[in-house]
Amino acid sequence: MLSGKTALVTGSTSGIGLAIARKLAANGAKIMLNGMGNPDDIENIRAGIAAEFGVEVCFNGADLTKPDQIATLISDAHERLGGLDVLVNNAGIQFVSPIEDFPIEKWDAIIALNLSSAFHTTRLSFKAMKDKGWGRIVNIASAHALVASPFKSAYVAAKHGIAGLTKTIALEGAEHGITCNAICPGYVLTPLVEKQIPDTAKARGITEEEVVKNVLLAAQPTKKFVETDDIAELVVFLCSDAGRSITGSLQSIDGGWTAA
Ligand code: NAD
């Protein structure tokens, strides 16, 4: 379905981003991976996707809190893949704390990665997409782009911000064959969520088991975590020709969380 297309997925060494990169590769796209981690593990991921799906897969370990490294990442994707048709802004981090104790450096890091990095990747990719008359930008937002939870001030602010950025980019791309959408998942059991369970337990004064049952899954009427592959399938659909009229949308995939 995406044969001949090229795709950058930020934060694709783990979790949701990795599932998206695998699914885009399975549909024939050439992939630029990005993210942090052990170099040997990342090379195994890169070589594994290339071998499994028979597509070119590159890796660039740019730290997306640094605009100069983002610029290098985008030019590297263009040079090594021969262009950039699909941009998935997925990289993100979380920090859980009451606002009066929220560390300033955590606020700055979350805004830089979860919001500003998508501005930079998009501004640096947009002209080439316009010239080509085709582009797909998918921002992995969150149910927290639509509703808030306590103790997640930076994350909720960044995710609400990316909802606005998504709509603005959609309007700017509308006459140029470029779509831009945000996907808003509920809880997905990835390292990002696993790491916040102890902090949420501490902030709320409850056990880790109670966090999973009474905080995380309590928000989702299905009482089930969202699967990474289901999010990846939605990305592929948005990137397909059938997705051409879906733009500026916030796609909930949250087990009914934000319907409540
Ligand atoms: P994850 O921790 O499994 O993966 C995060 C990825 O981002 C990793 O590849 C990591 O190396 C990368 N990353 C971290 N800091 C980086 C940096 N400075 N520069 C470049 N890459 C960096 O997390 P995940 O759960 O897969 O989250 C992916 C996205 O999905 C995030 O934007 C997150 O907010 C969003 N999301 C997650 C959930 C959930 O429940 N897991 C729910 C809604 C939205």
Short mmCIF file of C-alpha atoms and ligand atoms in Angstrom, two decimals:
data_model
loop_
_atom_site.label_atom_id
_atom_site.label_comp_id
_atom_site.label_asym_id
_atom_site.label_seq_id
_atom_site.Cartn_x
_atom_site.Cartn_y
_atom_site.Cartn_z
CA MET A 1 0.00 0.00 0.00
CA LEU A 2 2.92 2.35 0.74
CA SER A 3 5.41 0.90 -1.69
CA GLY A 4 7.83 3.57 -2.91
CA LYS A 5 7.01 5.87 0.02
CA THR A 6 9.49 6.91 2.68
CA ALA A 7 8.65 7.37 6.35
CA LEU A 8 10.27 8.83 9.45
CA VAL A 9 8.87 7.64 12.78
CA THR A 10 10.29 9.53 15.75
CA GLY A 11 10.78 7.58 18.96
CA SER A 12 10.60 4.26 17.12
CA THR A 13 13.05 2.22 19.20
CA SER A 14 10.28 1.24 21.62
CA GLY A 15 6.55 0.94 22.23
CA ILE A 16 4.04 2.59 19.92
CA GLY A 17 6.64 4.10 17.56
CA LEU A 18 8.28 0.73 16.98
CA ALA A 19 4.90 -0.86 16.18
CA ILE A 20 4.15 1.97 13.72
CA ALA A 21 7.55 1.63 12.01
CA ARG A 22 7.05 -2.13 11.66
CA LYS A 23 3.56 -1.71 10.20
CA LEU A 24 4.65 0.97 7.72
CA ALA A 25 7.53 -1.31 6.65
CA ALA A 26 5.11 -4.24 6.32
CA ASN A 27 3.15 -2.06 3.90
CA GLY A 28 6.24 -1.40 1.79
CA ALA A 29 7.54 1.96 3.06
CA LYS A 30 11.24 2.68 3.48
CA ILE A 31 11.84 3.65 7.11
CA MET A 32 14.00 6.06 9.10
CA LEU A 33 14.00 4.97 12.74
CA ASN A 34 14.83 7.38 15.56
CA GLY A 35 15.06 7.13 19.31
CA MET A 36 17.21 6.33 22.30
CA GLY A 37 18.52 3.01 23.56
CA ASN A 38 21.34 0.51 23.54
CA PRO A 39 23.12 0.66 20.12
CA ASP A 40 23.23 -3.14 19.74
CA ASP A 41 19.52 -3.46 20.52
CA ILE A 42 18.70 -0.70 18.03
CA GLU A 43 20.81 -2.33 15.32
CA ASN A 44 18.96 -5.60 15.93
CA ILE A 45 15.64 -3.78 15.54
CA ARG A 46 16.81 -2.02 12.34
CA ALA A 47 18.24 -5.13 10.70
CA GLY A 48 15.26 -7.22 11.84
CA ILE A 49 12.66 -4.95 10.22
CA ALA A 50 14.72 -4.71 7.01
CA ALA A 51 15.06 -8.50 6.78
CA GLU A 52 11.46 -9.27 7.72
CA PHE A 53 9.82 -6.85 5.29
CA GLY A 54 12.49 -6.46 2.58
CA VAL A 55 12.62 -2.66 2.77
CA GLU A 56 15.42 -0.20 3.44
CA VAL A 57 15.57 0.77 7.13
CA CYS A 58 17.94 3.45 8.49
CA PHE A 59 18.47 4.81 11.99
CA ASN A 60 19.34 8.29 13.25
CA GLY A 61 19.65 8.79 17.00
CA ALA A 62 18.91 12.53 17.08
CA ASP A 63 17.89 13.90 20.47
CA LEU A 64 14.63 15.61 19.54
CA THR A 65 14.83 18.10 22.37
CA LYS A 66 17.62 19.73 20.31
CA PRO A 67 16.48 21.66 17.19
CA ASP A 68 19.94 21.37 15.54
CA GLN A 69 19.82 17.58 15.83
CA ILE A 70 16.27 17.58 14.40
CA ALA A 71 17.56 19.48 11.36
CA THR A 72 20.26 16.84 10.86
CA LEU A 73 17.69 14.06 11.22
CA ILE A 74 15.43 15.50 8.52
CA SER A 75 18.26 16.11 6.05
CA ASP A 76 19.61 12.61 6.79
CA ALA A 77 16.17 11.10 6.04
CA HIS A 78 16.02 12.98 2.73
CA GLU A 79 19.55 11.95 1.74
CA ARG A 80 19.41 8.29 2.76
CA LEU A 81 15.81 7.50 1.80
CA GLY A 82 15.54 9.87 -1.17
CA GLY A 83 12.75 12.01 0.32
CA LEU A 84 10.22 12.07 3.13
CA ASP A 85 6.57 11.29 2.35
CA VAL A 86 5.31 10.23 5.77
CA LEU A 87 6.22 11.91 9.04
CA VAL A 88 5.05 10.33 12.28
CA ASN A 89 5.73 12.51 15.31
CA ASN A 90 5.60 9.95 18.07
CA ALA A 91 8.52 10.49 20.48
CA GLY A 92 7.31 11.48 23.91
CA ILE A 93 8.05 11.31 27.60
CA GLN A 94 5.99 11.62 30.75
CA PHE A 95 6.58 12.96 34.26
CA VAL A 96 4.08 12.73 37.09
CA SER A 97 4.13 15.22 39.98
CA PRO A 98 1.85 17.69 41.76
CA ILE A 99 2.32 21.07 40.07
CA GLU A 100 3.79 22.76 43.14
CA ASP A 101 6.70 20.27 43.05
CA PHE A 102 6.91 19.89 39.25
CA PRO A 103 10.62 20.29 38.31
CA ILE A 104 11.15 23.13 35.82
CA GLU A 105 13.60 21.05 33.79
CA LYS A 106 10.98 18.29 33.40
CA TRP A 107 8.43 20.85 32.17
CA ASP A 108 10.95 22.19 29.63
CA ALA A 109 11.95 18.70 28.44
CA ILE A 110 8.35 17.55 27.97
CA ILE A 111 7.34 20.67 26.06
CA ALA A 112 10.50 20.38 23.91
CA LEU A 113 10.00 16.72 23.03
CA ASN A 114 6.22 16.19 23.09
CA LEU A 115 5.31 19.48 21.38
CA SER A 116 8.17 21.54 19.92
CA SER A 117 9.87 18.62 18.18
CA ALA A 118 6.77 18.09 16.01
CA PHE A 119 6.86 21.78 15.05
CA HIS A 120 10.51 21.44 14.01
CA THR A 121 10.17 18.16 12.07
CA THR A 122 7.13 19.52 10.26
CA ARG A 123 8.55 22.95 9.43
CA LEU A 124 11.65 21.24 8.00
CA SER A 125 9.68 18.66 5.94
CA PHE A 126 6.78 20.76 4.70
CA LYS A 127 8.28 22.48 1.66
CA ALA A 128 9.41 19.19 0.08
CA MET A 129 5.93 17.69 0.67
CA LYS A 130 4.34 20.77 -0.90
CA ASP A 131 6.65 20.56 -3.91
CA LYS A 132 5.70 16.90 -4.32
CA GLY A 133 1.98 17.58 -3.81
CA TRP A 134 1.71 14.67 -1.36
CA GLY A 135 2.44 14.20 2.32
CA ARG A 136 1.13 12.51 5.43
CA ILE A 137 1.82 13.83 8.92
CA VAL A 138 0.54 11.86 11.89
CA ASN A 139 1.05 13.18 15.40
CA ILE A 140 0.77 10.67 18.22
CA ALA A 141 -1.07 12.78 20.77
CA SER A 142 -3.07 11.16 23.58
CA ALA A 143 -6.47 11.09 25.24
CA HIS A 144 -4.69 13.78 27.25
CA ALA A 145 -5.00 16.02 24.17
CA LEU A 146 -8.74 16.04 24.91
CA VAL A 147 -9.07 15.66 28.68
CA ALA A 148 -6.78 16.20 31.67
CA SER A 149 -5.61 14.12 34.62
CA PRO A 150 -4.07 15.54 37.78
CA PHE A 151 -0.28 15.58 38.28
CA LYS A 152 0.49 15.60 34.52
CA SER A 153 0.57 19.34 33.87
CA ALA A 154 3.38 19.37 31.29
CA TYR A 155 2.17 16.28 29.42
CA VAL A 156 -1.44 17.46 29.22
CA ALA A 157 -0.34 20.95 28.14
CA ALA A 158 1.94 19.54 25.44
CA LYS A 159 -0.70 17.12 24.15
CA HIS A 160 -3.40 19.82 24.03
CA GLY A 161 -0.82 21.94 22.19
CA ILE A 162 -0.20 19.29 19.58
CA ALA A 163 -3.94 19.10 18.91
CA GLY A 164 -3.86 22.77 17.90
CA LEU A 165 -0.66 22.33 15.90
CA THR A 166 -2.26 19.40 14.04
CA LYS A 167 -5.27 21.48 12.98
CA THR A 168 -3.09 24.39 11.85
CA ILE A 169 -0.80 22.17 9.76
CA ALA A 170 -3.87 20.50 8.23
CA LEU A 171 -5.18 23.85 7.03
CA GLU A 172 -1.79 24.84 5.60
CA GLY A 173 -1.42 21.52 3.78
CA ALA A 174 -5.01 21.12 2.59
CA GLU A 175 -4.51 22.42 -0.95
CA HIS A 176 -1.17 20.67 -1.38
CA GLY A 177 -2.13 17.00 -0.95
CA ILE A 178 -0.79 16.98 2.60
CA THR A 179 -2.89 15.66 5.47
CA CYS A 180 -2.12 16.09 9.16
CA ASN A 181 -3.97 14.21 11.89
CA ALA A 182 -3.48 13.38 15.54
CA ILE A 183 -4.10 9.98 17.09
CA CYS A 184 -5.27 10.10 20.68
CA PRO A 185 -4.64 6.76 22.39
CA GLY A 186 -5.79 5.83 25.84
CA TYR A 187 -3.46 3.77 28.02
CA VAL A 188 -1.10 1.43 26.18
CA LEU A 189 1.16 -0.84 28.23
CA THR A 190 4.56 0.42 27.00
CA PRO A 191 7.68 1.40 28.97
CA LEU A 192 6.29 4.97 29.18
CA VAL A 193 3.27 3.76 31.17
CA GLU A 194 5.15 1.10 33.15
CA LYS A 195 7.55 3.81 34.40
CA GLN A 196 4.79 6.14 35.65
CA ILE A 197 3.00 3.51 37.74
CA PRO A 198 5.32 3.86 40.79
CA ASP A 199 5.25 7.70 40.57
CA THR A 200 1.47 7.77 40.33
CA ALA A 201 1.27 5.42 43.31
CA LYS A 202 3.48 7.81 45.29
CA ALA A 203 1.61 10.97 44.19
CA ARG A 204 -1.78 9.45 45.08
CA GLY A 205 -0.65 7.46 48.15
CA ILE A 206 -1.92 4.11 46.80
CA THR A 207 -0.32 0.81 45.72
CA GLU A 208 0.91 0.09 42.20
CA GLU A 209 -1.81 -2.55 41.73
CA GLU A 210 -4.41 0.07 42.69
CA VAL A 211 -2.91 2.48 40.09
CA VAL A 212 -3.44 -0.06 37.28
CA LYS A 213 -6.94 -1.01 38.40
CA ASN A 214 -8.33 2.22 39.86
CA VAL A 215 -6.46 4.93 37.91
CA LEU A 216 -5.32 3.65 34.52
CA LEU A 217 -7.91 1.09 33.51
CA ALA A 218 -10.62 2.82 35.52
CA ALA A 219 -10.51 5.52 32.84
CA GLN A 220 -11.13 3.04 30.01
CA PRO A 221 -14.64 1.57 29.83
CA THR A 222 -13.26 -1.49 27.97
CA LYS A 223 -11.01 -2.15 31.03
CA LYS A 224 -8.29 -3.15 28.57
CA PHE A 225 -5.06 -1.48 27.49
CA VAL A 226 -5.00 -0.25 23.87
CA GLU A 227 -2.76 -2.42 21.64
CA THR A 228 0.23 -0.83 19.87
CA ASP A 229 -0.63 -2.69 16.64
CA ASP A 230 -4.12 -1.20 16.58
CA ILE A 231 -2.61 2.30 16.66
CA ALA A 232 -0.17 1.30 13.90
CA GLU A 233 -3.03 0.09 11.69
CA LEU A 234 -4.74 3.46 12.11
CA VAL A 235 -1.55 5.23 11.03
CA VAL A 236 -1.38 3.08 7.89
CA PHE A 237 -5.00 3.89 7.07
CA LEU A 238 -4.41 7.63 7.49
CA CYS A 239 -1.41 7.31 5.14
CA SER A 240 -3.38 5.41 2.49
CA ASP A 241 -5.19 7.00 -0.44
CA ALA A 242 -8.48 6.27 1.32
CA GLY A 243 -7.31 8.63 4.07
CA ARG A 244 -6.89 11.58 1.73
CA SER A 245 -9.92 13.51 3.02
CA ILE A 246 -9.20 12.91 6.70
CA THR A 247 -7.23 15.92 7.86
CA GLY A 248 -7.14 18.11 10.94
CA SER A 249 -8.81 15.33 12.91
CA LEU A 250 -8.16 14.02 16.40
CA GLN A 251 -8.68 10.25 16.21
CA SER A 252 -9.57 8.70 19.57
CA ILE A 253 -8.45 5.13 20.15
CA ASP A 254 -9.02 4.92 23.87
CA GLY A 255 -11.44 2.12 24.74
CA GLY A 256 -14.18 4.72 25.25
CA TRP A 257 -12.27 6.84 27.80
CA THR A 258 -13.15 10.24 26.34
CA ALA A 259 -16.77 9.23 25.63
CA ALA A 260 -17.46 9.07 29.34
P1 NAD B 1 8.04 4.56 24.97
O1 NAD B 1 8.73 5.07 26.19
O2 NAD B 1 7.87 3.10 24.79
O3 NAD B 1 8.75 5.13 23.66
C1 NAD B 1 9.17 6.47 23.55
C2 NAD B 1 10.13 6.60 22.39
O4 NAD B 1 10.63 7.95 22.36
C3 NAD B 1 11.37 5.69 22.55
O5 NAD B 1 11.77 5.21 21.28
C4 NAD B 1 12.42 6.66 23.10
O6 NAD B 1 13.75 6.25 22.84
C5 NAD B 1 12.06 7.92 22.35
N1 NAD B 1 12.62 9.13 22.94
C6 NAD B 1 12.61 9.49 24.26
N2 NAD B 1 13.27 10.65 24.40
C7 NAD B 1 13.70 11.02 23.17
C8 NAD B 1 14.44 12.12 22.67
N3 NAD B 1 14.88 13.10 23.48
N4 NAD B 1 14.71 12.17 21.35
C9 NAD B 1 14.29 11.17 20.51
N5 NAD B 1 13.58 10.13 20.93
C10 NAD B 1 13.29 10.05 22.24
O7 NAD B 1 6.63 5.30 24.98
P2 NAD B 1 5.26 5.03 24.18
O8 NAD B 1 4.24 4.70 25.18
O9 NAD B 1 5.46 4.15 23.02
O10 NAD B 1 4.93 6.53 23.71
C11 NAD B 1 5.01 6.96 22.35
C12 NAD B 1 4.08 8.15 22.18
O11 NAD B 1 2.74 7.74 22.44
C13 NAD B 1 4.38 9.32 23.12
O12 NAD B 1 4.23 10.54 22.43
C14 NAD B 1 3.30 9.18 24.18
O13 NAD B 1 3.00 10.40 24.79
C15 NAD B 1 2.16 8.66 23.34
N6 NAD B 1 1.11 7.99 24.12
C16 NAD B 1 1.41 6.90 24.87
C17 NAD B 1 0.38 6.30 25.60
C18 NAD B 1 0.62 5.10 26.47
O14 NAD B 1 -0.28 4.75 27.25
N7 NAD B 1 1.75 4.43 26.37
C19 NAD B 1 -0.92 6.83 25.54
C20 NAD B 1 -1.18 7.92 24.75
C21 NAD B 1 -0.15 8.51 24.04
#
